[in-house]
Amino acid sequence: MDQYTLNLLVVGASFALYIGIAIWARAGSTAEFYAAGQGVPPVMNGMATAADWMSAASFISMAGIIALAPAGGYAQSSFLMGWTGGYVLLALLLAPYLRKFGKFTVPEFVGDRFYSKGARLVAVICLIVISVTYVIGQMRGVGVTFARFLEVSTDMGLYIGASIVFIYAVFGGMKGITYTQVAQYCVLIVAYTIPAIFISLQITGNFLPQLGLLGGYAPTGGDVSFLSKLDQVVVELGFTQYTADTTSMLNMVFFTMSLMIGTAGLPHVIIRFFTVPKVADARWSAGWALVFIALLYTVAPAVGSMARLNITTTFWPNAVEGNALDGEALSLEEINTNPELAWINTWVNTGLLAFEDKNGDGMIQYYNDADPEMQAIAAERGWEGNELTRIDNDMMVLANPEIAKLPGWVIALVAAGGLAAALSTAAGLLLAISSAVSHDLIKGSINPNISEKGELLAARISMGFAILLATWLGLNPPGFAAQVVALAFGLAAATIFPVLMMGIFSKRVNKEGAIVGMLVGLFTTAIYIFLYLGWFFIPGTATLANTPDNWLFGISPASFGTVGAILNFGSAYLVSAVTKAPPREIQELVESIRVPKGAGAATGH
Amino acid sequence: MAEEPQNNNAYWAANVRIILISLAIWATVSFGFGIILRPALSGISVGGADLGFWFAQQGSILVFLVLIFFYAWRMNKLDAEHGVEE
């Protein structure tokens, strides 16, 4: 059976599974549609949260983002700490209390706690901006993964993916999405782990990638540590060493913090904790979610760095035993005739890898041609620039099974895993958007007397529209796909996280404070990002060049969410201090959400 | 009934104390060992890596895990002590 048929079979089987689950888990009430009937066991909710959280970017790109970073792999550790540390904040500061509150959406909490439809509306706007920007990348991820493995166009892939999500999200709501995400988690973690174990065995002799990262370099007997070998090889070729220290400690701290509080403030993650039966379950569930996330996140830096060393030594065969530059580079003849290296041409065909014999010597020299010392060596040896012109970040995960010569079904599994990661995150985001529209806008403002049946229908129609909008945005992505993630995290950090935390931990912060705080966080963060990345991301409209010299105190636009959050907290406390304290019943509401007792009785309304 | 608010206040104060201790550990392993103190700890090695590097790419995640489970366990105990469990 050829690879294409195998991919089709495995991906098709995974889709059949998702649709089967959707039919089994139809939602019959709004409580089931918004919060899966609040009956999801904590371990399962942890798995669903992990799938919800880990997007196509986590699955396909993160290992490469870390391993191939020009500033070195260590400097990218912010992603690892930030995207996991946020769960500590969720478990300690938000999830149990929001579960006790017992309602369906994040804006609903904001509206009730701050006794204001205005505050609820501001929260809805923040939620929609955050979730819509985030969902664009997911829809692209679905299209790209389809295109890569199933030989359809990106647009066609997007249509197929959107139809699948449509089936299980519109009929199943949160209930269908939750159980599908559990299945999707299983698919994606198996697909990620198998190639990781094999590459770790090959490079370090240790089958656990987490230990392999700290182990010895197996091809020379394991006396030299893997990390020092990697550092030595990349430095010899003029790149920054993998373990190099960061150039800006302050920015790294702020960036990590932005990702942490941004994670804790993402509405589609928060609503997952509304689905468990009890307050105690919300606490356990956050722990289980992190267990399942950590299985991938502790493996990612190992996989990325091992794949990078593997590719580098492939192009400099002498680097395995000694110094890369003491031997010759990989020859074109070798690439085209050696069956062990057939994967190089396979991936060149996908556009993720590219080489060009610039000086016509029949060999492919891979080095950093921006490095002055390498330029001197290149001039001496007659090289005319780096000839391995492109190694895409995604290569580090997608190409591993072939490089490690694993059987075809593993490659097919990686395709299904990438699709599972993208689809599960898209579905979670779409639910957050549609519940904000049907529950907060329609039920909360436009037509409060809507019947249960009417609201369920409204929720399904909103979900349908959200999918159409996301598909359209995926087909016509605004030219800023990379920057929008910074915006989503920055805004979640600067708006949702502070307002929720103050709503729980302070009885004094009132509606004026909450509204001013959210608006200050929203505008300062958005303006700071627009200043450097272009107003509304329109290319060429940036006021200042996006370089560290221009940044305020060296804080990058992606790290500004932390500052936005501080400004939000500060202005909310200030305004609250000079205006009237919240009414008695609101202070009692805060008292009641702080105590677990009685959550079981709470219902949706 | 009169003692209920007092009990709830004591429960909340104990909860806030546990949160503050947990967050201190959370910040120490990530921002502390993983970033700010990395140069100072560079002499200590974990396998082939230095301690700060290990905390940044592996260790802090493991500590986060232990922290959440510790918090869930400790709070369940606290809930029972104050009779506020579900």
XYZ file of C-alpha atoms in Angstrom:
691
model
C 0.000 0.000 0.000
C 1.468 3.392 -0.880
C 1.852 6.213 1.594
C -1.006 8.259 0.156
C -3.575 5.467 0.589
C -2.290 4.817 4.084
C -2.622 8.508 5.046
C -6.135 8.537 3.631
C -7.106 5.426 5.582
C -5.737 6.574 8.945
C -7.086 10.124 8.632
C -10.439 8.786 7.374
C -10.666 6.370 10.318
C -9.962 9.175 12.789
C -12.702 11.318 11.204
C -15.187 8.442 11.339
C -14.393 8.137 15.048
C -15.063 11.861 15.656
C -18.388 11.743 13.823
C -19.398 8.568 15.649
C -18.727 10.318 18.963
C -20.748 13.321 17.775
C -23.784 11.152 17.056
C -23.457 9.471 20.459
C -23.006 12.787 22.344
C -25.748 15.003 20.909
C -26.654 17.988 23.100
C -30.300 18.094 24.202
C -30.277 21.205 26.417
C -28.419 24.516 26.703
C -26.600 23.144 29.776
C -25.276 20.330 27.585
C -24.522 22.640 24.676
C -22.591 25.205 26.761
C -21.102 23.099 29.556
C -21.584 19.404 28.647
C -24.213 19.118 31.386
C -21.481 19.790 33.991
C -20.875 16.074 34.205
C -17.427 15.544 32.676
C -15.058 13.549 34.954
C -11.889 15.533 35.853
C -9.403 13.234 34.076
C -11.426 13.352 30.861
C -11.807 17.099 31.154
C -8.041 17.291 31.587
C -7.555 15.414 28.316
C -10.114 17.554 26.520
C -8.456 20.696 27.896
C -5.069 19.494 26.664
C -6.433 18.911 23.142
C -8.307 22.216 23.275
C -5.131 23.989 24.318
C -2.556 22.322 22.048
C -3.057 23.730 18.599
C -1.521 22.967 15.244
C 1.251 25.370 16.278
C 2.072 23.346 19.416
C 1.971 20.041 17.574
C 3.708 20.868 14.303
C 5.700 24.062 14.834
C 6.808 24.431 18.446
C 9.726 21.978 18.366
C 11.149 23.808 15.347
C 10.446 27.277 16.763
C 12.631 26.310 19.729
C 15.320 24.300 17.971
C 15.891 26.541 14.949
C 15.642 29.928 16.705
C 18.416 32.283 15.564
C 18.908 33.437 19.177
C 19.379 29.837 20.365
C 16.969 27.297 21.831
C 17.230 28.368 25.461
C 15.936 31.871 24.709
C 12.701 30.293 23.451
C 12.062 28.533 26.774
C 9.430 31.230 27.437
C 6.997 29.214 25.334
C 7.549 26.090 27.421
C 7.282 27.796 30.812
C 4.617 30.288 29.744
C 2.223 27.864 28.124
C 2.383 25.483 31.101
C 2.788 27.920 34.014
C -0.560 29.473 33.102
C -2.278 26.320 34.357
C -0.933 26.941 37.858
C -2.661 30.340 37.758
C -5.850 28.755 36.420
C -5.912 26.107 39.156
C -5.087 28.471 42.026
C -6.716 31.741 41.021
C -9.613 31.180 38.621
C -10.983 27.722 37.813
C -12.450 26.590 41.171
C -14.237 29.894 41.821
C -15.637 30.248 38.328
C -16.924 26.665 38.566
C -18.561 27.522 41.892
C -20.233 30.514 40.239
C -21.816 27.850 38.052
C -22.733 29.707 34.874
C -21.861 29.174 31.229
C -19.663 31.980 29.899
C -16.846 34.283 30.963
C -18.758 37.516 30.133
C -21.684 36.260 32.229
C -19.444 36.169 35.304
C -18.106 39.642 34.535
C -21.651 40.977 34.034
C -22.997 39.487 37.288
C -20.005 40.208 39.508
C -19.778 43.804 38.296
C -23.602 44.186 38.145
C -23.382 45.807 34.757
C -24.475 44.988 31.225
C -21.773 47.402 30.036
C -19.027 45.370 31.717
C -20.500 42.184 30.198
C -20.497 43.788 26.746
C -16.851 44.917 27.050
C -15.956 41.359 28.078
C -17.851 39.989 25.048
C -15.889 42.304 22.747
C -12.556 41.242 24.286
C -13.568 37.569 24.025
C -14.560 37.831 20.377
C -11.401 39.723 19.358
C -9.221 37.166 21.180
C -11.012 34.067 19.898
C -11.509 35.205 16.293
C -7.838 36.163 15.870
C -6.852 32.812 17.356
C -9.187 30.734 15.199
C -7.763 32.078 11.908
C -4.460 30.322 12.549
C -6.240 27.065 13.391
C -8.259 27.057 10.171
C -5.074 27.694 8.196
C -3.446 24.835 10.109
C -6.233 22.457 9.083
C -5.899 23.476 5.422
C -2.110 23.240 5.376
C -2.015 19.822 7.069
C -4.558 18.446 4.615
C -2.611 19.859 1.705
C 0.619 18.311 2.923
C -0.575 14.768 3.502
C -3.600 14.241 1.306
C -2.557 16.047 -1.859
C -5.553 18.369 -1.973
C -5.358 22.162 -2.206
C -5.160 24.158 1.030
C -8.614 25.615 0.339
C -10.132 22.189 -0.247
C -8.549 20.945 2.988
C -10.099 23.865 4.808
C -13.570 23.028 3.478
C -13.241 19.387 4.559
C -11.986 20.354 8.022
C -14.728 22.952 8.492
C -17.415 20.416 7.516
C -16.174 17.916 10.098
C -16.135 20.565 12.838
C -19.585 21.703 11.683
C -21.036 18.231 12.180
C -19.813 17.606 15.682
C -19.850 21.155 17.047
C -23.311 22.187 15.821
C -25.012 18.976 16.949
C -22.955 18.132 20.001
C -22.067 21.573 21.365
C -19.701 21.402 24.349
C -20.737 17.808 25.007
C -19.820 16.627 21.510
C -16.682 18.772 21.448
C -15.504 17.457 24.825
C -15.701 13.769 23.963
C -14.265 14.357 20.497
C -11.361 16.245 22.082
C -10.641 13.281 24.352
C -10.291 11.097 21.250
C -8.272 13.765 19.460
C -5.880 14.005 22.402
C -5.200 10.275 22.247
C -4.504 10.461 18.514
C -2.200 13.458 18.767
C -0.140 12.297 21.747
C 0.516 8.852 20.247
C 1.450 10.472 16.941
C 3.866 12.839 18.685
C 5.457 10.330 21.029
C 6.306 7.394 18.741
C 8.680 9.269 16.407
C 10.098 11.108 19.445
C 11.060 7.855 21.165
C 12.770 6.586 18.020
C 14.797 9.735 17.373
C 15.822 9.832 21.041
C 16.995 6.212 20.856
C 18.927 6.953 17.682
C 20.675 10.118 18.906
C 21.084 9.488 22.642
C 20.366 5.791 23.187
C 17.692 6.733 25.743
C 14.101 5.954 24.866
C 12.741 8.778 27.036
C 13.302 12.035 25.117
C 13.190 14.014 28.387
C 16.215 12.066 29.655
C 17.830 11.890 26.238
C 18.038 15.680 26.241
C 20.334 15.409 29.259
C 22.128 12.284 28.082
C 25.177 11.462 25.977
C 25.574 11.568 22.199
C 25.114 7.919 21.204
C 26.876 7.763 17.777
C 30.259 8.399 19.454
C 29.619 6.160 22.431
C 27.878 8.631 24.733
C 30.957 10.168 26.411
C 30.162 13.641 25.081
C 26.836 15.033 26.265
C 24.181 15.527 23.620
C 23.755 19.231 24.364
C 27.463 20.033 24.228
C 27.710 18.103 20.946
C 24.820 20.132 19.524
C 26.365 23.387 20.759
C 29.760 22.476 19.295
C 28.338 21.563 15.868
C 26.120 24.617 15.438
C 28.784 27.025 16.729
C 31.338 25.596 14.300
C 28.946 26.476 11.471
C 28.484 30.031 12.754
C 25.106 29.654 14.473
C 24.270 30.697 18.044
C 24.679 27.828 20.497
C 21.489 26.097 21.575
C 22.041 26.738 25.273
C 23.192 30.370 24.843
C 21.848 32.769 27.474
C 19.189 35.310 26.576
C 20.303 38.770 25.466
C 17.457 40.481 27.335
C 16.522 38.993 30.670
C 13.846 41.626 31.319
C 12.058 40.946 28.048
C 12.229 37.190 28.615
C 10.624 37.622 32.044
C 7.865 39.842 30.642
C 7.256 37.554 27.672
C 7.001 34.453 29.877
C 4.616 36.301 32.204
C 2.465 37.468 29.269
C 2.127 33.897 28.014
C 1.289 32.634 31.514
C -1.431 35.139 32.337
C -2.581 35.097 28.707
C -3.063 31.327 28.922
C -5.032 31.725 32.140
C -7.170 34.410 30.473
C -8.086 32.579 27.263
C -11.883 32.145 27.280
C -11.923 28.825 25.412
C -9.636 27.312 28.062
C -11.543 28.804 31.024
C -14.929 27.483 29.872
C -13.574 23.932 29.911
C -13.589 24.135 33.726
C -17.340 24.865 33.727
C -17.961 21.289 32.561
C -16.829 19.367 35.675
C -19.290 18.331 38.412
C -17.678 19.935 41.487
C -15.282 22.680 42.637
C -12.743 20.090 43.792
C -12.936 18.529 40.306
C -11.995 21.876 38.745
C -8.785 21.861 40.806
C -7.899 18.237 39.948
C -8.848 18.805 36.354
C -6.303 21.608 35.933
C -3.654 19.226 37.229
C -4.684 16.486 34.796
C -4.735 18.985 31.933
C -1.140 19.891 32.722
C -0.126 16.215 32.937
C -1.409 15.680 29.408
C 0.099 18.931 28.126
C 3.440 18.219 29.782
C 3.652 14.888 27.934
C 4.046 16.903 24.746
C 5.762 20.028 26.099
C 8.643 18.228 27.824
C 9.223 16.191 24.660
C 9.112 19.143 22.245
C 12.514 20.730 23.079
C 14.151 17.282 22.974
C 12.624 16.355 19.621
C 13.457 19.733 18.106
C 17.078 19.808 19.226
C 17.716 16.168 18.272
C 16.160 16.638 14.841
C 18.303 19.714 14.311
C 21.528 17.900 15.180
C 20.435 15.004 12.988
C 19.830 17.228 9.956
C 23.070 19.135 10.529
C 25.189 15.985 10.716
C 23.405 14.651 7.629
C 24.698 17.634 5.669
C 28.128 17.505 7.357
C 28.869 13.781 7.732
C 32.199 14.453 9.417
C 30.466 16.285 12.283
C 29.313 12.954 13.754
C 32.836 11.957 14.808
C 34.800 15.182 14.729
C 34.582 18.671 13.292
C 32.149 19.397 10.480
C 34.560 21.548 8.520
C 37.368 18.970 8.563
C 35.355 16.948 6.076
C 33.357 17.644 2.953
C 29.734 18.668 2.828
C 27.057 16.256 1.637
C 27.223 15.815 -2.134
C 24.337 16.153 -4.556
C 25.123 12.707 -5.884
C 24.684 11.242 -2.411
C 21.335 13.022 -1.982
C 20.038 11.664 -5.272
C 21.332 8.108 -5.052
C 21.541 7.070 -1.385
C 18.175 5.475 -0.440
C 18.818 6.419 3.224
C 18.595 10.074 2.216
C 15.503 9.811 0.026
C 13.584 11.901 2.580
C 15.553 15.004 1.555
C 13.988 15.102 -1.893
C 10.569 14.140 -0.492
C 10.585 17.216 1.712
C 12.090 19.452 -0.970
C 8.981 18.605 -3.012
C 6.736 19.931 -0.222
C 8.656 23.209 -0.097
C 9.598 22.805 3.562
C 13.220 22.107 2.692
C 15.236 23.727 -0.091
C 18.833 23.582 -1.286
C 20.728 25.197 -4.114
C 24.298 24.465 -5.210
C 25.268 28.133 -5.544
C 28.966 27.633 -6.317
C 28.389 24.581 -8.526
C 30.833 22.307 -6.653
C 28.328 19.452 -6.425
C 28.094 19.762 -2.646
C 25.600 21.443 -0.329
C 27.335 23.626 2.260
C 25.052 24.460 5.188
C 26.288 27.287 7.446
C 25.345 30.710 8.791
C 26.391 33.082 6.006
C 25.624 36.151 8.138
C 28.444 35.278 10.540
C 31.716 37.188 9.764
C 34.005 34.279 10.702
C 32.051 31.919 8.447
C 32.219 34.498 5.650
C 36.025 34.419 5.911
C 36.088 30.602 5.790
C 33.602 30.620 2.895
C 35.754 33.062 0.912
C 38.803 30.842 1.466
C 36.999 27.696 0.293
C 35.087 29.233 -2.593
C 31.586 28.984 -1.117
C 29.020 31.473 -2.300
C 26.571 31.509 0.592
C 24.564 29.004 2.614
C 23.233 26.364 0.236
C 20.628 24.733 2.474
C 18.397 27.716 1.840
C 15.332 26.659 3.775
C 14.601 24.431 6.779
C 11.027 25.076 7.835
C 10.202 24.909 11.555
C 7.555 22.288 10.798
C 10.218 19.908 9.421
C 11.425 19.120 12.955
C 8.214 17.192 13.701
C 6.798 16.231 10.316
C 9.935 14.737 8.797
C 11.063 12.781 11.863
C 9.276 9.511 11.054
C 10.892 9.358 7.618
C 14.343 10.369 8.850
C 14.118 7.660 11.513
C 12.884 5.233 8.790
C 9.694 4.402 10.661
C 6.936 2.475 8.876
C 4.354 4.267 6.760
C 1.551 4.019 9.295
C 3.550 6.221 11.702
C 3.738 8.914 9.020
C -0.021 8.583 8.498
C -0.533 8.853 12.249
C 1.432 12.124 12.344
C -0.919 13.476 9.661
C -3.951 12.469 11.725
C -2.292 13.953 14.837
C -1.687 17.327 13.193
C -5.297 17.452 12.039
C -6.556 16.412 15.497
C -4.547 19.216 17.116
C -5.889 21.857 14.724
C -9.522 20.653 14.709
C -9.810 20.317 18.498
C -8.546 23.841 19.136
C -10.741 25.314 16.399
C -13.828 23.617 17.865
C -13.101 24.949 21.368
C -12.654 28.490 20.065
C -15.822 28.300 17.982
C -17.798 27.212 21.037
C -16.444 30.170 23.051
C -17.485 32.542 20.245
C -20.947 31.057 19.673
C -21.836 30.895 23.380
C -20.810 34.546 23.788
C -23.180 35.434 20.933
C -26.172 33.270 21.862
C -25.901 33.434 25.658
C -24.369 36.859 26.347
C -25.711 38.904 23.438
C -29.046 37.261 22.500
C -30.150 35.855 25.869
C -28.313 38.477 27.948
C -29.254 41.645 26.090
C -31.421 41.350 22.990
C -34.097 38.853 24.054
C -33.879 37.834 27.744
C -37.229 35.986 27.555
C -36.039 33.512 24.926
C -37.101 29.927 25.710
C -34.632 27.127 26.444
C -35.412 25.567 23.060
C -35.078 28.926 21.318
C -31.714 29.576 22.936
C -30.427 26.130 21.971
C -31.428 26.844 18.369
C -29.797 30.283 18.584
C -26.633 28.643 19.932
C -26.552 26.196 16.986
C -27.142 28.969 14.451
C -24.409 31.134 16.060
C -22.067 28.145 15.881
C -22.882 27.710 12.197
C -22.153 31.375 11.523
C -18.953 31.271 13.567
C -17.738 28.338 11.438
C -18.617 30.172 8.222
C -16.786 33.281 9.423
C -13.745 31.240 10.501
C -13.707 29.410 7.160
C -13.909 32.680 5.259
C -11.082 34.147 7.355
C -9.076 30.971 6.803
C -9.542 31.291 3.040
C -8.722 35.012 3.060
C -6.257 35.344 5.916
C -5.338 38.922 6.710
C -1.609 39.211 5.985
C -0.677 39.033 9.630
C -1.163 35.427 10.695
C 2.036 35.397 12.742
C 1.377 38.599 14.663
C -2.218 37.865 15.670
C -1.111 35.292 18.218
C 0.764 38.051 20.045
C -2.449 40.082 19.995
C -4.618 37.219 21.287
C -2.303 36.444 24.209
C -1.599 40.102 24.950
C -5.295 40.955 25.114
C -6.223 37.875 27.159
C -3.458 38.827 29.605
C -4.398 42.507 29.746
C -8.212 42.226 29.859
C -9.810 38.893 30.860
C -7.279 37.613 33.409
C -7.169 40.781 35.587
C -10.937 41.355 35.590
C -11.647 37.765 36.641
C -8.981 37.769 39.322
C -10.183 41.060 40.818
C -13.760 39.806 40.673
C -12.809 36.879 42.901
C -10.081 38.249 45.164
C -11.439 41.750 45.823
C -14.803 42.758 47.208
C -13.988 46.413 46.725
C -13.450 46.570 42.941
C -16.718 47.861 41.468
C -18.253 48.154 38.014
C -16.594 51.505 37.230
C -13.199 50.052 38.147
C -13.727 46.869 36.128
C -14.858 48.693 32.973
C -12.062 51.289 33.132
C -9.514 48.546 33.872
C -10.557 46.388 30.915
C -10.591 49.353 28.532
C -7.162 50.569 29.733
C -5.727 47.053 29.302
C -7.354 46.641 25.885
C -6.261 49.978 24.439
C -2.723 50.207 25.835
C -1.895 46.679 24.686
C -3.529 47.013 21.267
C -1.909 50.415 20.639
C 1.542 49.222 21.717
C 1.287 46.235 19.356
C -0.062 48.373 16.485
C 2.749 50.945 16.945
C 5.358 48.342 16.003
C 3.459 45.837 13.866
C 1.237 48.242 11.892
C -2.139 49.793 12.692
C -4.693 46.971 12.566
C -1.754 44.989 11.125
C -1.995 46.771 7.757
C 1.502 46.382 6.309
C 3.558 49.570 6.100
C 1.563 51.513 8.697
C 3.837 50.823 11.671
C 4.752 54.065 13.441
C 8.049 52.745 14.798
C 10.458 50.126 13.513
C 10.041 46.838 15.409
C 13.570 46.651 16.856
C 14.710 46.344 20.475
C 16.186 49.896 20.458
C 12.737 51.368 19.861
C 10.871 49.291 22.438
C 9.831 50.899 25.710
C 12.418 49.645 28.258
C 13.266 46.875 25.764
C 9.836 45.242 26.107
C 8.722 43.673 22.823
C 5.108 43.997 21.570
C 4.537 40.291 22.304
C 5.618 40.835 25.919
C 3.424 43.889 26.504
C 0.439 41.910 27.844
C 2.173 41.910 31.248
C 2.355 45.721 31.243
C -1.277 45.928 30.036
C -2.317 43.675 32.921
C -0.450 45.823 35.463
C -2.139 48.951 34.058
C -5.519 47.176 34.186
C -5.072 46.211 37.865
C -3.758 49.661 38.795
C -6.468 51.710 37.096
C -9.260 49.410 38.323
C -8.152 49.769 41.961
C -7.690 53.519 41.579
C -11.124 54.127 40.038
C -12.811 51.771 42.525
C -11.205 53.596 45.443
C -12.787 56.923 44.505
C -16.226 55.524 43.535
C -18.942 53.738 45.488
C -18.312 50.244 46.873
C -20.286 47.400 45.225
C -23.746 46.782 46.732
C -24.247 44.371 49.613
C -25.558 41.481 47.493
C -22.501 41.593 45.236
C -20.205 41.356 48.241
C -22.242 38.331 49.319
C -21.880 36.840 45.842
C -18.088 37.130 46.156
C -18.252 35.463 49.591
C -20.267 32.598 48.146
C -17.964 31.856 45.185
C -15.017 31.643 47.578
C -16.540 28.636 49.356
C -17.037 25.331 47.498
C -20.161 24.268 49.395
C -23.344 24.463 47.360
C -21.963 24.412 43.812
C -23.922 21.282 42.948
C -27.170 23.163 43.410
C -26.156 26.040 41.165
C -27.607 25.911 37.684
C -27.285 27.840 34.492
C -29.535 30.712 35.398
C -25.369 30.274 61.829
C -23.698 33.234 63.495
C -20.276 31.585 63.329
C -20.531 30.736 59.647
C -19.089 34.029 58.295
C -16.226 33.740 60.748
C -15.536 30.168 59.671
C -15.644 31.248 56.026
C -13.211 34.087 56.717
C -10.756 31.732 58.383
C -11.141 29.312 55.461
C -10.450 32.086 52.943
C -7.433 33.390 54.868
C -5.969 29.872 54.951
C -6.635 29.449 51.225
C -4.929 32.766 50.386
C -1.912 31.713 52.454
C -1.606 28.410 50.555
C -1.964 30.276 47.253
C 0.792 32.750 48.180
C 3.204 29.983 49.180
C 2.436 28.058 45.973
C 2.892 31.141 43.801
C 6.224 31.873 45.475
C 7.427 28.406 44.404
C 5.882 28.883 40.937
C 7.828 32.127 40.437
C 11.082 30.791 41.931
C 11.402 27.800 39.602
C 10.406 29.641 36.394
C 11.411 33.300 36.643
C 14.035 32.577 39.315
C 15.949 29.395 38.450
C 14.867 29.352 34.788
C 15.735 32.940 33.856
C 17.141 35.422 36.393
C 19.335 33.099 38.458
C 20.531 30.994 35.511
C 23.946 32.716 35.229
C 24.512 32.343 38.983
C 23.622 28.640 38.884
C 25.612 27.815 35.746
C 28.152 25.806 37.763
C 25.573 23.189 38.751
C 24.930 20.612 36.044
C 22.030 18.238 35.480
C 23.150 15.576 33.034
C 24.541 17.468 30.065
C 22.745 20.723 30.908
C 23.167 23.475 33.492
C 20.561 23.769 36.235
C 18.962 26.953 34.869
C 18.585 25.461 31.398
C 17.018 22.324 32.833
C 14.519 24.330 34.876
C 13.636 26.441 31.823
C 12.983 23.510 29.471
C 11.953 20.671 31.812
C 12.114 21.270 35.545
C 9.687 24.153 35.910
C 6.975 22.184 34.075
C 7.431 19.250 36.470
C 7.299 21.548 39.499
C 4.112 23.188 38.121
C 2.532 19.739 37.960
C 3.439 18.870 41.532
C 2.192 22.300 42.662
C -1.288 21.924 41.160
C -1.779 18.438 42.606
C -0.440 19.599 45.971
C -2.871 22.538 45.930
C -5.843 20.327 44.992
C -4.978 17.840 47.750
C -4.321 20.547 50.369
C -7.532 22.408 49.527
C -9.628 19.254 49.718
C -8.249 18.775 53.208
C -8.947 22.410 54.076
C -12.493 22.163 52.710
C -13.132 19.184 54.994
C -11.530 20.875 58.030
C -13.848 23.848 57.648
C -16.836 21.756 56.653
C -17.305 23.597 53.365
C -16.776 20.661 51.016
C -19.516 19.629 48.611
